[in-house]
């Protein structure tokens, strides 16, 4: 996902900290590694026909793009205070249990996360399932309360879900 400048990225503190650590590693160890590769490639002579040098320059450009992307995400981050989240309605950082009304007895439990958390970090350890607030299901359930029924258009058709629990 491409983050536009000035887009607010809601995320939990743990994800913000993980992204910050990742950015620090990219700025330090990764940059040093690429600098070493460039220096090695320069030692081979003529840079115009040096495939190792071209590959290292491409790797450097990709790294700098990733650094800029992470900086943008962090600069526009809005940390969700998980202790102060209103648990009466679905929001980022909350665990939501959904009953599949199309398949009686089938339930799903998700932790609703900001889209950048899911895209960059993946599923945080210790959580069974995370879902982006910008996904079809995430959008459908956000701001709804226990007992609310929602219809969600997903690639396999329309699903009918009921929110049965919301917790930290």
mmCIF file of C-alpha atoms in Angstrom:
data_model
loop_
_atom_site.group_PDB
_atom_site.id
_atom_site.type_symbol
_atom_site.label_atom_id
_atom_site.label_comp_id
_atom_site.label_asym_id
_atom_site.label_seq_id
_atom_site.Cartn_x
_atom_site.Cartn_y
_atom_site.Cartn_z
ATOM 1 C CA UNK A 1 0.000 0.000 0.000
ATOM 2 C CA UNK A 2 1.266 3.433 -0.889
ATOM 3 C CA UNK A 3 0.853 5.969 1.863
ATOM 4 C CA UNK A 4 0.123 9.481 0.655
ATOM 5 C CA UNK A 5 1.722 12.382 2.442
ATOM 6 C CA UNK A 6 -0.391 13.658 5.314
ATOM 7 C CA UNK A 7 -2.491 10.484 5.548
ATOM 8 C CA UNK A 8 -3.003 9.678 9.216
ATOM 9 C CA UNK A 9 -1.923 6.155 10.069
ATOM 10 C CA UNK A 10 -3.655 4.895 13.184
ATOM 11 C CA UNK A 11 -1.644 2.201 14.913
ATOM 12 C CA UNK A 12 -0.934 0.635 18.247
ATOM 13 C CA UNK A 13 2.147 1.613 20.250
ATOM 14 C CA UNK A 14 3.706 -1.842 19.782
ATOM 15 C CA UNK A 15 3.492 -1.511 16.004
ATOM 16 C CA UNK A 16 4.858 2.037 16.060
ATOM 17 C CA UNK A 17 7.818 0.850 18.122
ATOM 18 C CA UNK A 18 8.431 -2.102 15.779
ATOM 19 C CA UNK A 19 8.396 0.202 12.748
ATOM 20 C CA UNK A 20 10.775 2.590 14.511
ATOM 21 C CA UNK A 21 13.178 -0.269 15.207
ATOM 22 C CA UNK A 22 12.937 -1.416 11.596
ATOM 23 C CA UNK A 23 13.687 2.135 10.388
ATOM 24 C CA UNK A 24 16.719 2.391 12.672
ATOM 25 C CA UNK A 25 18.060 -0.903 11.316
ATOM 26 C CA UNK A 26 17.558 0.230 7.725
ATOM 27 C CA UNK A 27 19.318 3.541 8.397
ATOM 28 C CA UNK A 28 22.275 1.894 10.084
ATOM 29 C CA UNK A 29 23.073 -1.761 9.355
ATOM 30 C CA UNK A 30 21.409 -1.914 5.948
ATOM 31 C CA UNK A 31 23.010 1.312 4.716
ATOM 32 C CA UNK A 32 26.414 0.134 5.925
ATOM 33 C CA UNK A 33 25.971 -3.207 4.158
ATOM 34 C CA UNK A 34 25.122 -1.527 0.871
ATOM 35 C CA UNK A 35 28.027 0.901 1.251
ATOM 36 C CA UNK A 36 30.309 -2.119 1.680
ATOM 37 C CA UNK A 37 28.889 -3.721 -1.472
ATOM 38 C CA UNK A 38 29.375 -0.492 -3.437
ATOM 39 C CA UNK A 39 32.975 -0.199 -2.242
ATOM 40 C CA UNK A 40 33.670 -3.807 -3.232
ATOM 41 C CA UNK A 41 32.152 -3.265 -6.658
ATOM 42 C CA UNK A 42 34.174 -0.068 -7.195
ATOM 43 C CA UNK A 43 37.326 -2.043 -6.494
ATOM 44 C CA UNK A 44 36.586 -4.186 -9.571
ATOM 45 C CA UNK A 45 37.329 -1.280 -11.886
ATOM 46 C CA UNK A 46 35.275 0.222 -14.728
ATOM 47 C CA UNK A 47 31.884 1.139 -13.262
ATOM 48 C CA UNK A 48 30.149 1.477 -16.638
ATOM 49 C CA UNK A 49 30.281 -2.288 -17.231
ATOM 50 C CA UNK A 50 30.198 -3.454 -13.634
ATOM 51 C CA UNK A 51 27.057 -5.524 -12.961
ATOM 52 C CA UNK A 52 27.828 -5.785 -9.228
ATOM 53 C CA UNK A 53 28.005 -2.001 -8.969
ATOM 54 C CA UNK A 54 24.709 -1.576 -10.871
ATOM 55 C CA UNK A 55 23.014 -4.160 -8.632
ATOM 56 C CA UNK A 56 24.308 -2.468 -5.472
ATOM 57 C CA UNK A 57 23.104 0.943 -6.706
ATOM 58 C CA UNK A 58 19.660 -0.542 -7.413
ATOM 59 C CA UNK A 59 19.592 -2.101 -3.938
ATOM 60 C CA UNK A 60 20.581 1.266 -2.475
ATOM 61 C CA UNK A 61 17.731 3.021 -4.317
ATOM 62 C CA UNK A 62 15.212 0.452 -3.063
ATOM 63 C CA UNK A 63 16.492 0.831 0.496
ATOM 64 C CA UNK A 64 16.185 4.614 0.371
ATOM 65 C CA UNK A 65 12.618 4.290 -0.967
ATOM 66 C CA UNK A 66 11.729 1.965 1.906
ATOM 67 C CA UNK A 67 13.307 4.369 4.429
ATOM 68 C CA UNK A 68 11.282 7.284 3.016
ATOM 69 C CA UNK A 69 8.106 5.186 3.127
ATOM 70 C CA UNK A 70 8.647 4.225 6.778
ATOM 71 C CA UNK A 71 9.521 7.807 7.720
ATOM 72 C CA UNK A 72 6.276 8.993 6.132
ATOM 73 C CA UNK A 73 4.255 6.359 7.975
ATOM 74 C CA UNK A 74 5.843 7.213 11.332
ATOM 75 C CA UNK A 75 5.635 10.973 10.794
ATOM 76 C CA UNK A 76 1.914 10.652 10.146
ATOM 77 C CA UNK A 77 1.224 8.057 12.832
ATOM 78 C CA UNK A 78 -1.519 8.510 15.358
ATOM 79 C CA UNK A 79 -0.874 6.214 18.298
ATOM 80 C CA UNK A 80 -4.000 4.578 19.620
ATOM 81 C CA UNK A 81 -3.910 4.436 23.412
ATOM 82 C CA UNK A 82 -5.096 0.887 23.919
ATOM 83 C CA UNK A 83 -5.935 1.524 27.585
ATOM 84 C CA UNK A 84 -8.334 4.338 26.679
ATOM 85 C CA UNK A 85 -10.077 2.698 23.738
ATOM 86 C CA UNK A 86 -13.860 2.764 23.932
ATOM 87 C CA UNK A 87 -14.747 -0.936 24.030
ATOM 88 C CA UNK A 88 -18.430 -0.306 23.367
ATOM 89 C CA UNK A 89 -17.769 -0.037 19.628
ATOM 90 C CA UNK A 90 -15.310 -1.643 17.215
ATOM 91 C CA UNK A 91 -12.069 0.284 16.742
ATOM 92 C CA UNK A 92 -8.356 -0.158 16.160
ATOM 93 C CA UNK A 93 -6.602 -2.271 18.743
ATOM 94 C CA UNK A 94 -9.704 -4.165 19.821
ATOM 95 C CA UNK A 95 -10.409 -7.864 19.483
ATOM 96 C CA UNK A 96 -13.752 -8.501 17.805
ATOM 97 C CA UNK A 97 -15.667 -11.768 17.652
ATOM 98 C CA UNK A 98 -18.006 -12.164 14.703
ATOM 99 C CA UNK A 99 -20.689 -14.757 14.156
ATOM 100 C CA UNK A 100 -21.112 -15.807 10.532
ATOM 101 C CA UNK A 101 -24.873 -15.633 10.055
ATOM 102 C CA UNK A 102 -24.576 -17.521 6.752
ATOM 103 C CA UNK A 103 -22.887 -20.471 8.541
ATOM 104 C CA UNK A 104 -24.574 -20.966 11.932
ATOM 105 C CA UNK A 105 -22.122 -21.803 14.697
ATOM 106 C CA UNK A 106 -19.111 -20.428 12.790
ATOM 107 C CA UNK A 107 -17.294 -17.552 14.508
ATOM 108 C CA UNK A 108 -14.192 -15.526 13.749
ATOM 109 C CA UNK A 109 -12.060 -13.470 16.108
ATOM 110 C CA UNK A 110 -9.948 -10.646 14.740
ATOM 111 C CA UNK A 111 -7.882 -7.828 16.141
ATOM 112 C CA UNK A 112 -8.617 -4.684 14.147
ATOM 113 C CA UNK A 113 -5.378 -2.945 13.174
ATOM 114 C CA UNK A 114 -4.375 0.044 11.090
ATOM 115 C CA UNK A 115 -3.680 -0.811 7.464
ATOM 116 C CA UNK A 116 -0.013 0.170 7.725
ATOM 117 C CA UNK A 117 0.467 -2.185 10.672
ATOM 118 C CA UNK A 118 -0.709 -5.124 8.635
ATOM 119 C CA UNK A 119 1.105 -4.101 5.462
ATOM 120 C CA UNK A 120 4.493 -3.469 7.022
ATOM 121 C CA UNK A 121 4.671 -5.672 10.101
ATOM 122 C CA UNK A 122 2.266 -8.447 9.252
ATOM 123 C CA UNK A 123 0.377 -10.272 11.946
ATOM 124 C CA UNK A 124 1.807 -9.292 15.341
ATOM 125 C CA UNK A 125 3.057 -12.242 17.356
ATOM 126 C CA UNK A 126 0.642 -13.629 19.878
ATOM 127 C CA UNK A 127 -2.423 -12.671 17.888
ATOM 128 C CA UNK A 128 -4.394 -15.346 16.101
ATOM 129 C CA UNK A 129 -5.737 -13.108 13.358
ATOM 130 C CA UNK A 130 -5.462 -9.444 12.499
ATOM 131 C CA UNK A 131 -7.568 -7.553 10.019
ATOM 132 C CA UNK A 132 -6.999 -4.121 8.529
ATOM 133 C CA UNK A 133 -9.491 -1.401 9.313
ATOM 134 C CA UNK A 134 -9.468 -0.587 5.579
ATOM 135 C CA UNK A 135 -10.374 -4.127 4.481
ATOM 136 C CA UNK A 136 -14.003 -4.755 3.509
ATOM 137 C CA UNK A 137 -14.739 -6.513 6.817
ATOM 138 C CA UNK A 138 -12.770 -3.911 8.797
ATOM 139 C CA UNK A 139 -14.695 -1.050 7.213
ATOM 140 C CA UNK A 140 -18.025 -2.793 7.746
ATOM 141 C CA UNK A 141 -17.527 -3.454 11.467
ATOM 142 C CA UNK A 142 -15.739 -0.235 12.522
ATOM 143 C CA UNK A 143 -17.812 1.841 14.951
ATOM 144 C CA UNK A 144 -20.447 -0.896 15.324
ATOM 145 C CA UNK A 145 -21.489 -2.345 18.690
ATOM 146 C CA UNK A 146 -22.098 -5.812 20.117
ATOM 147 C CA UNK A 147 -25.310 -7.183 18.657
ATOM 148 C CA UNK A 148 -25.037 -5.193 15.420
ATOM 149 C CA UNK A 149 -25.385 -7.117 12.185
ATOM 150 C CA UNK A 150 -23.433 -6.049 9.110
ATOM 151 C CA UNK A 151 -23.348 -7.149 5.504
ATOM 152 C CA UNK A 152 -19.958 -7.249 3.828
ATOM 153 C CA UNK A 153 -19.216 -7.570 0.144
ATOM 154 C CA UNK A 154 -16.152 -9.775 -0.225
ATOM 155 C CA UNK A 155 -14.706 -11.494 -3.308
ATOM 156 C CA UNK A 156 -16.785 -14.639 -2.602
ATOM 157 C CA UNK A 157 -20.050 -12.719 -2.310
ATOM 158 C CA UNK A 158 -21.929 -10.969 0.458
ATOM 159 C CA UNK A 159 -21.377 -12.167 4.039
ATOM 160 C CA UNK A 160 -23.722 -11.458 6.901
ATOM 161 C CA UNK A 161 -21.974 -11.067 10.230
ATOM 162 C CA UNK A 162 -23.047 -10.295 13.777
ATOM 163 C CA UNK A 163 -20.716 -8.703 16.312
ATOM 164 C CA UNK A 164 -20.870 -10.899 19.427
ATOM 165 C CA UNK A 165 -17.966 -9.532 21.496
ATOM 166 C CA UNK A 166 -15.557 -6.602 21.660
ATOM 167 C CA UNK A 167 -12.596 -6.649 24.046
ATOM 168 C CA UNK A 168 -9.114 -5.258 24.593
#
